[in-house]
Amino acid sequence: MPTDLVTGEIVHAPFQGARSATAPLTWGQRSMWRSPADLAGQGIFLHLPRRISVPSRAPADVPAVAAALGALVGRHESLRTRIRPVDGEPVQVAAEHGRLPLLVADGGDDPDGGAATARELMDRLGATPFDLAEEWPLRVALVVVDDRVRHLVIVFSHGTVDFHGAEIVLRDLRQLLLRGTVSGPAGLQTIDVARREAGRERHRSTRSVAHWSDGFRRLPASMFDPVGPALEPPYRQALLTSEALDLATRLVAGRHRVSTSTVLLAATTAVVAARQDAATCGVLTMAGNRFQPGYGDAVAKLNQIGLCVVDLADRPDFTALLHRTAAAALDAYRYAYYDPLALDQAMADLGHNPRTVLEPYCYLNDIRLPRHPGFVGPAPDEATVRTATARTTITWLDPPPAFLWRCRMQVIDVPGALGVVLTVNTRYLPPGPAEEFLLDLERLLVEAAFRDVPWPWSAGQRPAAA
């Protein structure tokens, strides 16, 4: 743990694993880092901060919690794996044993039982990039109230575990706190995955790269052309908070028996394509790759970007677009498991710069936790949903210092609503059009929740139904 983050007592959790090992990066890791220089430049957006309350039935003195954390790291090799340059290439190095530093903080002055201290620690521990060559890929703080650990704060490096892997780790931690043991062996770890990718998984990569090559032969060169010089600062980030979008998305998903993620992907495709009047639209989306055999309980960085290509030449209505997007999304997820170096070569063979080939397309990442899309009680009627649009807000957040895309959308959980964080390069999507982009998304789905929407899908240009 970096010394500048240490503001209280440090204790250590010793751990003992089954082996020490070295392996190349996984394909998911390689997608993030192609060289040691990339490794050094990783930022805090690669962090996965989590906060859990210690069960009241669990032994919760500091030594007991430290023992559980030591057992956790011993169980999951990925949590004791660092990434270091070897002969000019970043590789994974797993330690057989060691000590995990734990920051102990007093939350006794909090009126909410230490929760405020835990939130502050989560922000602080996540504010500094990991030194992946020297740090373990998790930072941990214990919030103590009345001699009991009430909260645990864990910040994972996304370079070692993905969202699903982090949830597996937290599940095991709860069992260790309550029972002192976890039934059954651990799933595949990141070094196991890397070794599979070097052998038996190569054929999957070959098929995936062929899908990407075919898709890029069909796509326009860009979905976002320059509209003027970039503003200062050049990158902007806005948060749409919309109860109406949440309700409409769930209504459309139920009506057509698709996921809410598919509904948002189709609506994003519609809004992006309408700006360019494109006959083919490409949207990039994140795939978890958990459907691969043996990967359901793996603790590793498995997620990679998938390519969703939708044909719009016949100007379909939104219902047809939705079902086409659902089929295209399945292909995007199926072919999102690949060796990034092989994909780079394929893009170069097509005349693209592998470093910038994805930049001109919208990247949609739904990072919400899973939940049932249905309603408790009757579904909302049209008047209820349209009234909710009056409560929609757009908030401009602190601009990011760096940004690799022209347009990126992140779908997030917001209490009682749906949140969409839109990050843009202002040379291609200035603040005014960016706000309209978000509102068009809401307008389209509010309309589609109650009737079909014909091409060009712009509900904002038609009067609202009575």
Coordinates of C-alpha atoms in Angstrom, one line a residue:
M1 CA 0.0 0.0 0.0
P2 CA 1.5 3.4 -1.0
T3 CA 2.8 5.3 2.1
D4 CA 0.8 8.4 1.2
L5 CA -2.4 6.4 1.8
V6 CA -1.5 5.3 5.2
T7 CA -3.1 7.5 7.8
G8 CA -3.6 5.0 10.6
E9 CA -2.4 1.7 12.0
I10 CA -1.1 -0.9 9.6
V11 CA -1.4 -4.6 10.4
H12 CA -0.5 -7.5 8.1
A13 CA -2.4 -10.6 7.0
P14 CA 0.1 -13.4 6.3
F15 CA -1.0 -15.7 3.4
Q16 CA 0.2 -19.1 2.1
G17 CA -0.7 -20.3 -1.3
A18 CA -0.1 -23.5 -3.3
R19 CA 2.6 -22.3 -5.7
S20 CA 4.6 -19.5 -7.2
A21 CA 4.2 -19.2 -10.9
T22 CA 4.9 -17.0 -13.9
A23 CA 2.8 -16.6 -17.1
P24 CA 2.1 -14.2 -19.9
L25 CA -0.8 -11.7 -19.5
T26 CA -4.3 -13.0 -20.3
W27 CA -6.0 -11.6 -23.4
G28 CA -8.2 -9.5 -21.1
Q29 CA -5.0 -8.0 -19.6
R30 CA -3.3 -7.6 -22.9
S31 CA -6.2 -5.6 -24.2
M32 CA -5.3 -3.0 -21.5
W33 CA -1.5 -3.2 -21.7
R34 CA 0.5 -4.0 -24.8
S35 CA 3.9 -2.8 -23.3
P36 CA 5.5 -1.9 -20.0
A37 CA 4.9 1.8 -20.9
D38 CA 1.2 1.1 -21.0
L39 CA 1.5 -0.7 -17.7
A40 CA 3.1 2.4 -16.1
G41 CA 0.4 4.6 -17.5
Q42 CA -2.6 2.8 -16.0
G43 CA -5.0 5.0 -14.2
I44 CA -7.5 5.0 -11.4
F45 CA -10.4 4.2 -13.8
L46 CA -9.0 0.6 -13.6
H47 CA -10.0 0.3 -10.0
L48 CA -12.9 -1.7 -8.6
P49 CA -13.8 -0.2 -5.2
R50 CA -16.1 -2.3 -2.9
R51 CA -17.4 -1.9 0.6
I52 CA -19.0 -4.6 2.7
S53 CA -20.4 -4.8 6.2
V54 CA -19.0 -7.5 8.4
P55 CA -21.8 -9.9 9.4
S56 CA -22.9 -9.4 13.0
R57 CA -22.6 -13.2 13.6
A58 CA -18.9 -13.2 12.5
P59 CA -15.9 -13.0 14.8
A60 CA -15.0 -9.4 14.1
D61 CA -11.9 -8.5 16.1
V62 CA -9.0 -7.3 14.0
P63 CA -6.9 -10.6 14.3
A64 CA -9.9 -12.7 13.2
V65 CA -10.7 -10.5 10.2
A66 CA -7.0 -10.4 9.2
A67 CA -6.9 -14.2 9.3
A68 CA -9.9 -14.4 7.0
L69 CA -8.3 -12.0 4.6
G70 CA -5.0 -14.0 4.7
A71 CA -7.0 -17.2 3.9
L72 CA -8.8 -15.4 1.0
V73 CA -5.5 -14.3 -0.6
G74 CA -4.1 -17.8 -0.1
R75 CA -7.1 -19.3 -1.8
H76 CA -7.1 -17.0 -4.8
E77 CA -3.8 -16.9 -6.5
S78 CA -4.9 -13.9 -8.6
L79 CA -4.9 -11.8 -5.4
R80 CA -1.2 -12.5 -4.9
T81 CA -0.2 -11.9 -8.5
R82 CA 1.7 -8.9 -9.6
I83 CA 2.5 -7.7 -13.2
R84 CA 6.1 -7.0 -13.9
P85 CA 8.2 -6.4 -17.1
V86 CA 10.4 -9.3 -18.0
D87 CA 12.7 -9.1 -21.1
G88 CA 10.6 -6.1 -22.3
E89 CA 7.2 -7.8 -21.9
P90 CA 4.7 -7.4 -19.0
V91 CA 4.1 -10.8 -17.4
Q92 CA 2.2 -12.1 -14.4
V93 CA 4.2 -13.2 -11.3
A94 CA 2.3 -15.1 -8.6
A95 CA 3.9 -15.4 -5.1
E96 CA 3.4 -18.5 -3.0
H97 CA 3.4 -16.6 0.3
G98 CA 3.6 -13.1 1.7
R99 CA 1.8 -10.5 3.8
L100 CA -1.1 -8.3 2.8
P101 CA -1.0 -4.8 4.5
L102 CA -4.3 -3.8 6.1
L103 CA -5.1 -0.2 7.1
V104 CA -7.0 -0.1 10.4
A105 CA -9.2 3.0 10.9
D106 CA -11.3 4.1 13.8
G107 CA -15.0 4.8 12.8
G108 CA -16.2 5.3 16.4
D109 CA -17.0 9.0 15.8
D110 CA -19.4 8.3 12.9
P111 CA -23.1 8.5 13.8
D112 CA -23.8 5.8 11.2
G113 CA -21.6 3.1 12.7
G114 CA -18.5 3.8 10.7
A115 CA -20.1 3.9 7.3
A116 CA -18.9 7.5 6.6
T117 CA -15.4 6.5 7.4
A118 CA -15.7 3.5 5.1
R119 CA -16.9 5.7 2.2
E120 CA -14.1 8.2 2.8
L121 CA -11.5 5.3 2.8
M122 CA -12.9 3.8 -0.4
D123 CA -12.5 7.2 -2.2
R124 CA -9.0 7.6 -0.7
L125 CA -7.7 4.1 -1.5
G126 CA -9.0 4.3 -5.0
A127 CA -7.6 7.8 -5.7
T128 CA -4.0 6.6 -6.5
P129 CA -3.1 4.2 -9.3
F130 CA -1.7 0.8 -8.3
D131 CA 2.0 0.1 -8.7
L132 CA 1.3 -3.3 -10.2
A133 CA 4.9 -4.4 -10.1
E134 CA 5.2 -4.0 -6.4
E135 CA 1.7 -3.8 -4.8
W136 CA -0.7 -6.7 -4.4
P137 CA -3.7 -6.1 -6.6
L138 CA -6.0 -5.2 -3.7
R139 CA -5.9 -2.5 -1.0
V140 CA -7.8 -3.2 2.2
A141 CA -9.0 -1.1 5.1
L142 CA -10.8 -2.2 8.3
V143 CA -13.2 0.2 10.0
V144 CA -13.3 -0.5 13.7
V145 CA -16.2 0.6 16.0
D146 CA -16.2 -0.5 19.7
D147 CA -13.4 -3.0 19.1
R148 CA -15.2 -4.7 16.3
V149 CA -14.5 -4.5 12.6
R150 CA -17.8 -3.1 11.2
H151 CA -16.8 -2.5 7.6
L152 CA -14.3 -3.7 5.1
V153 CA -13.1 -1.5 2.2
I154 CA -11.4 -3.3 -0.7
V155 CA -10.1 -1.7 -3.8
F156 CA -9.2 -4.2 -6.5
S157 CA -7.0 -3.6 -9.5
H158 CA -9.2 -4.2 -12.6
G159 CA -6.0 -5.4 -14.2
T160 CA -6.2 -8.6 -12.2
V161 CA -9.9 -9.2 -11.6
D162 CA -13.1 -8.1 -13.5
F163 CA -16.5 -7.2 -12.0
H164 CA -17.6 -10.8 -11.8
G165 CA -14.3 -12.0 -10.3
A166 CA -14.5 -9.3 -7.6
E167 CA -18.0 -10.6 -6.7
I168 CA -16.7 -14.2 -6.4
V169 CA -13.9 -12.9 -4.1
L170 CA -16.4 -11.0 -1.9
R171 CA -18.7 -14.1 -1.7
D172 CA -15.8 -16.2 -0.5
L173 CA -14.7 -13.5 2.0
R174 CA -18.2 -13.5 3.6
Q175 CA -18.0 -17.3 4.0
L176 CA -14.5 -17.0 5.6
L177 CA -15.7 -14.4 8.0
L178 CA -18.7 -16.4 9.0
R179 CA -17.4 -20.0 8.9
G180 CA -13.6 -19.8 8.7
T181 CA -13.6 -21.9 5.5
V182 CA -15.0 -22.0 2.0
S183 CA -16.4 -25.2 0.6
G184 CA -15.0 -26.5 -2.7
P185 CA -11.9 -25.6 -4.6
A186 CA -11.3 -22.1 -6.0
G187 CA -12.0 -21.5 -9.7
L188 CA -9.5 -20.8 -12.4
Q189 CA -7.0 -18.1 -11.6
T190 CA -5.5 -15.5 -13.9
I191 CA -2.3 -17.6 -14.6
D192 CA -4.5 -20.7 -15.3
V193 CA -6.4 -18.6 -17.9
A194 CA -3.3 -17.3 -19.5
R195 CA -2.0 -20.8 -19.9
R196 CA -5.2 -22.0 -21.5
E197 CA -5.1 -19.1 -23.9
A198 CA -1.7 -20.1 -25.0
G199 CA -3.0 -23.5 -26.0
R200 CA -6.5 -24.8 -26.2
E201 CA -8.2 -21.4 -26.6
R202 CA -6.3 -20.3 -29.7
H203 CA -9.1 -21.5 -32.1
R204 CA -11.6 -19.3 -30.3
S205 CA -9.4 -16.3 -31.0
T206 CA -9.1 -17.2 -34.6
R207 CA -12.8 -17.3 -35.1
S208 CA -13.3 -14.0 -33.1
V209 CA -10.7 -12.2 -35.2
A210 CA -12.5 -13.3 -38.4
H211 CA -15.7 -11.8 -37.0
W212 CA -14.0 -8.5 -36.3
S213 CA -12.4 -8.4 -39.8
D214 CA -15.7 -9.1 -41.5
G215 CA -17.4 -6.4 -39.4
F216 CA -14.8 -3.7 -40.2
R217 CA -15.1 -4.4 -43.9
R218 CA -18.8 -3.5 -43.6
L219 CA -18.6 -0.4 -41.3
P220 CA -18.1 3.2 -42.3
A221 CA -14.7 4.6 -41.4
S222 CA -16.2 6.6 -38.5
M223 CA -19.5 7.1 -36.7
F224 CA -18.3 10.4 -35.3
D225 CA -16.8 13.0 -37.7
P226 CA -15.1 16.2 -36.6
V227 CA -17.5 19.2 -36.2
G228 CA -15.0 21.8 -35.2
P229 CA -11.9 22.4 -33.0
A230 CA -11.9 20.8 -29.6
L231 CA -12.9 22.9 -26.7
E232 CA -10.7 23.5 -23.6
P233 CA -10.7 21.2 -21.8
P234 CA -11.2 18.9 -24.7
Y235 CA -12.9 16.0 -22.9
R236 CA -16.3 16.4 -21.1
Q237 CA -18.4 14.1 -19.0
A238 CA -22.1 14.3 -18.3
L239 CA -24.4 12.2 -16.1
L240 CA -28.0 11.7 -17.2
T241 CA -30.2 10.6 -14.3
S242 CA -33.6 9.5 -15.5
E243 CA -36.4 7.7 -13.8
A244 CA -38.3 7.8 -17.1
L245 CA -35.5 6.1 -19.0
D246 CA -35.4 3.3 -16.3
L247 CA -39.1 2.7 -16.6
A248 CA -39.2 2.8 -20.4
T249 CA -36.2 0.5 -20.7
R250 CA -37.8 -2.1 -18.5
L251 CA -41.1 -1.8 -20.3
V252 CA -39.5 -2.3 -23.7
A253 CA -37.5 -5.2 -22.4
G254 CA -40.6 -6.9 -21.0
R255 CA -42.6 -6.3 -24.1
H256 CA -40.0 -7.8 -26.5
R257 CA -38.5 -10.4 -24.0
V258 CA -35.0 -9.1 -24.3
S259 CA -32.6 -7.8 -21.6
T260 CA -32.5 -4.1 -20.6
S261 CA -28.9 -4.1 -21.8
T262 CA -30.0 -5.1 -25.3
V263 CA -32.7 -2.3 -25.2
L264 CA -30.1 0.3 -24.4
L265 CA -27.7 -1.1 -27.0
A266 CA -30.4 -0.9 -29.7
A267 CA -31.4 2.7 -28.6
T268 CA -27.7 3.7 -28.7
T269 CA -27.4 2.2 -32.2
A270 CA -30.4 4.2 -33.3
V271 CA -29.2 7.5 -31.9
V272 CA -25.7 7.1 -33.3
A273 CA -26.8 5.9 -36.7
A274 CA -29.4 8.7 -37.0
R275 CA -26.7 11.3 -36.6
Q276 CA -24.8 9.9 -39.7
D277 CA -27.8 8.5 -41.6
A278 CA -25.6 5.4 -41.8
A279 CA -26.6 2.2 -43.6
T280 CA -24.5 0.1 -41.2
C281 CA -23.8 1.0 -37.6
G282 CA -21.1 -0.3 -35.3
V283 CA -21.2 0.0 -31.5
L284 CA -18.6 -1.5 -29.2
T285 CA -19.7 -3.2 -26.0
M286 CA -18.1 -5.0 -23.1
A287 CA -18.4 -8.8 -22.9
G288 CA -17.7 -10.7 -19.7
N289 CA -16.6 -14.0 -21.5
R290 CA -18.0 -16.0 -18.6
F291 CA -19.9 -18.4 -20.9
Q292 CA -16.6 -20.1 -21.9
P293 CA -16.3 -23.5 -20.3
G294 CA -14.7 -23.4 -16.9
Y295 CA -14.8 -19.6 -16.6
G296 CA -18.0 -19.2 -14.6
D297 CA -16.2 -19.0 -11.3
A298 CA -12.8 -17.8 -12.5
V299 CA -11.1 -15.0 -10.6
A300 CA -9.4 -13.2 -13.5
K301 CA -9.6 -10.3 -15.9
L302 CA -11.7 -12.0 -18.7
N303 CA -13.9 -9.2 -20.0
Q304 CA -13.0 -7.8 -23.5
I305 CA -14.6 -5.4 -26.0
G306 CA -17.0 -6.9 -28.5
L307 CA -18.1 -5.5 -31.9
C308 CA -21.8 -5.2 -32.6
V309 CA -22.6 -4.5 -36.3
V310 CA -26.2 -3.8 -37.3
D311 CA -27.4 -3.5 -40.9
L312 CA -29.8 -0.5 -41.3
A313 CA -29.9 -0.2 -45.1
D314 CA -33.7 -0.9 -45.3
R315 CA -34.5 1.7 -42.6
P316 CA -36.1 -0.6 -40.1
D317 CA -38.6 0.5 -37.5
F318 CA -37.4 0.3 -33.9
T319 CA -38.9 -3.1 -33.2
A320 CA -37.0 -4.6 -36.1
L321 CA -33.9 -2.7 -35.1
L322 CA -34.2 -4.1 -31.5
H323 CA -34.4 -7.7 -32.7
R324 CA -31.5 -7.2 -35.1
T325 CA -29.5 -5.7 -32.3
A326 CA -30.2 -8.6 -30.1
A327 CA -28.9 -11.0 -32.7
A328 CA -25.9 -8.8 -33.4
A329 CA -25.2 -8.5 -29.7
L330 CA -25.0 -12.3 -29.4
D331 CA -22.4 -12.4 -32.1
A332 CA -20.5 -9.5 -30.4
Y333 CA -20.4 -11.5 -27.1
R334 CA -19.6 -14.8 -28.8
Y335 CA -16.6 -13.3 -30.6
A336 CA -15.3 -11.0 -27.8
Y337 CA -12.7 -13.6 -26.7
Y338 CA -9.5 -13.0 -28.7
D339 CA -5.8 -12.4 -28.6
P340 CA -5.4 -8.7 -28.9
L341 CA -2.1 -9.1 -30.8
A342 CA -3.8 -11.2 -33.4
L343 CA -6.6 -8.6 -33.7
D344 CA -4.1 -5.8 -34.0
Q345 CA -2.5 -7.7 -36.9
A346 CA -5.8 -8.3 -38.6
M347 CA -6.7 -4.6 -38.3
A348 CA -3.3 -3.6 -39.7
D349 CA -3.9 -6.0 -42.7
L350 CA -7.1 -4.1 -43.4
G351 CA -5.1 -0.8 -43.4
H352 CA -6.1 0.4 -40.0
N353 CA -3.9 1.7 -37.2
P354 CA -4.5 -0.9 -34.4
R355 CA -4.0 1.8 -31.7
T356 CA -6.8 4.0 -33.0
V357 CA -9.0 1.8 -35.0
L358 CA -11.8 1.7 -32.3
E359 CA -11.7 5.4 -31.5
P360 CA -14.3 6.5 -34.1
Y361 CA -17.1 4.3 -32.7
C362 CA -19.3 4.6 -29.7
Y363 CA -18.4 2.4 -26.8
L364 CA -21.3 1.3 -24.5
N365 CA -20.5 -0.3 -21.2
D366 CA -23.3 -1.4 -18.9
I367 CA -21.8 -1.8 -15.5
R368 CA -25.0 -2.1 -13.4
L369 CA -25.4 -4.9 -11.0
P370 CA -27.9 -7.6 -12.2
R371 CA -31.5 -7.1 -11.1
H372 CA -34.9 -8.4 -12.3
P373 CA -36.3 -5.9 -14.9
G374 CA -39.9 -6.5 -13.9
F375 CA -42.2 -4.3 -11.7
V376 CA -43.6 -4.8 -8.2
G377 CA -47.3 -4.3 -8.9
P378 CA -48.8 -3.0 -12.1
A379 CA -46.4 -1.6 -14.8
P380 CA -46.4 2.2 -15.1
D381 CA -48.7 3.7 -17.7
E382 CA -47.7 6.2 -20.4
A383 CA -48.8 9.2 -18.4
T384 CA -46.6 8.1 -15.4
V385 CA -43.5 7.6 -17.6
R386 CA -43.9 10.9 -19.5
T387 CA -44.5 12.8 -16.2
A388 CA -41.2 11.3 -15.0
T389 CA -39.3 13.0 -17.8
A390 CA -39.8 16.3 -16.0
R391 CA -37.5 15.0 -13.3
T392 CA -34.7 14.0 -15.6
T393 CA -31.4 15.8 -14.9
I394 CA -28.1 16.2 -16.8
T395 CA -25.1 17.0 -14.6
W396 CA -21.7 17.9 -15.9
L397 CA -19.0 16.1 -14.0
D398 CA -15.3 16.9 -13.6
P399 CA -13.7 16.6 -17.1
P400 CA -11.4 13.6 -17.4
P401 CA -7.7 14.5 -18.0
A402 CA -7.4 11.9 -20.8
F403 CA -9.8 10.0 -23.0
L404 CA -9.3 7.3 -25.7
W405 CA -12.6 7.5 -27.5
R406 CA -14.8 10.0 -29.3
C407 CA -17.9 8.8 -27.4
R408 CA -18.3 6.5 -24.5
M409 CA -21.5 5.6 -22.6
Q410 CA -21.5 3.9 -19.2
V411 CA -24.8 2.7 -17.8
I412 CA -24.7 2.8 -14.0
D413 CA -27.0 2.1 -11.0
V414 CA -28.7 5.2 -9.6
P415 CA -31.3 4.9 -6.8
G416 CA -34.8 5.1 -8.3
A417 CA -33.5 5.8 -11.8
L418 CA -31.1 4.9 -14.5
G419 CA -27.8 6.7 -14.9
V420 CA -25.9 7.2 -18.1
V421 CA -22.5 8.7 -18.0
L422 CA -21.5 10.1 -21.4
T423 CA -17.9 11.0 -22.0
V424 CA -17.1 12.8 -25.2
N425 CA -14.2 14.3 -27.2
T426 CA -15.6 17.8 -27.9
R427 CA -14.1 17.9 -31.4
Y428 CA -16.7 15.3 -32.4
L429 CA -19.5 15.8 -29.9
P430 CA -19.6 19.2 -28.1
P431 CA -21.6 19.8 -24.9
G432 CA -24.8 20.9 -26.5
P433 CA -25.1 18.0 -29.0
A434 CA -23.9 15.7 -26.2
E435 CA -26.9 16.7 -24.0
E436 CA -29.2 16.2 -27.0
F437 CA -27.7 12.8 -27.6
L438 CA -28.7 11.7 -24.0
L439 CA -32.1 13.2 -24.3
D440 CA -32.7 11.6 -27.7
L441 CA -32.0 8.2 -26.0
E442 CA -34.6 8.9 -23.4
R443 CA -37.2 10.3 -25.9
L444 CA -36.8 7.3 -28.1
L445 CA -37.3 4.7 -25.4
V446 CA -40.2 6.5 -23.8
E447 CA -41.9 6.5 -27.2
A448 CA -40.9 2.9 -27.9
A449 CA -42.3 1.7 -24.5
F450 CA -45.9 2.3 -25.8
R451 CA -45.8 2.1 -29.6
D452 CA -43.5 1.3 -32.5
V453 CA -41.2 4.1 -33.7
P454 CA -40.5 4.3 -37.4
W455 CA -37.2 5.4 -39.0
P456 CA -35.5 7.8 -38.3
W457 CA -36.5 6.9 -34.7
S458 CA -36.4 10.6 -33.5
A459 CA -39.3 10.8 -31.1
G460 CA -38.2 14.3 -30.1
Q461 CA -39.5 15.7 -33.4
R462 CA -43.0 14.4 -33.0
P463 CA -45.7 15.7 -30.7
A464 CA -46.2 13.5 -27.6
A465 CA -49.2 11.2 -27.8
A466 CA -52.3 12.3 -25.9

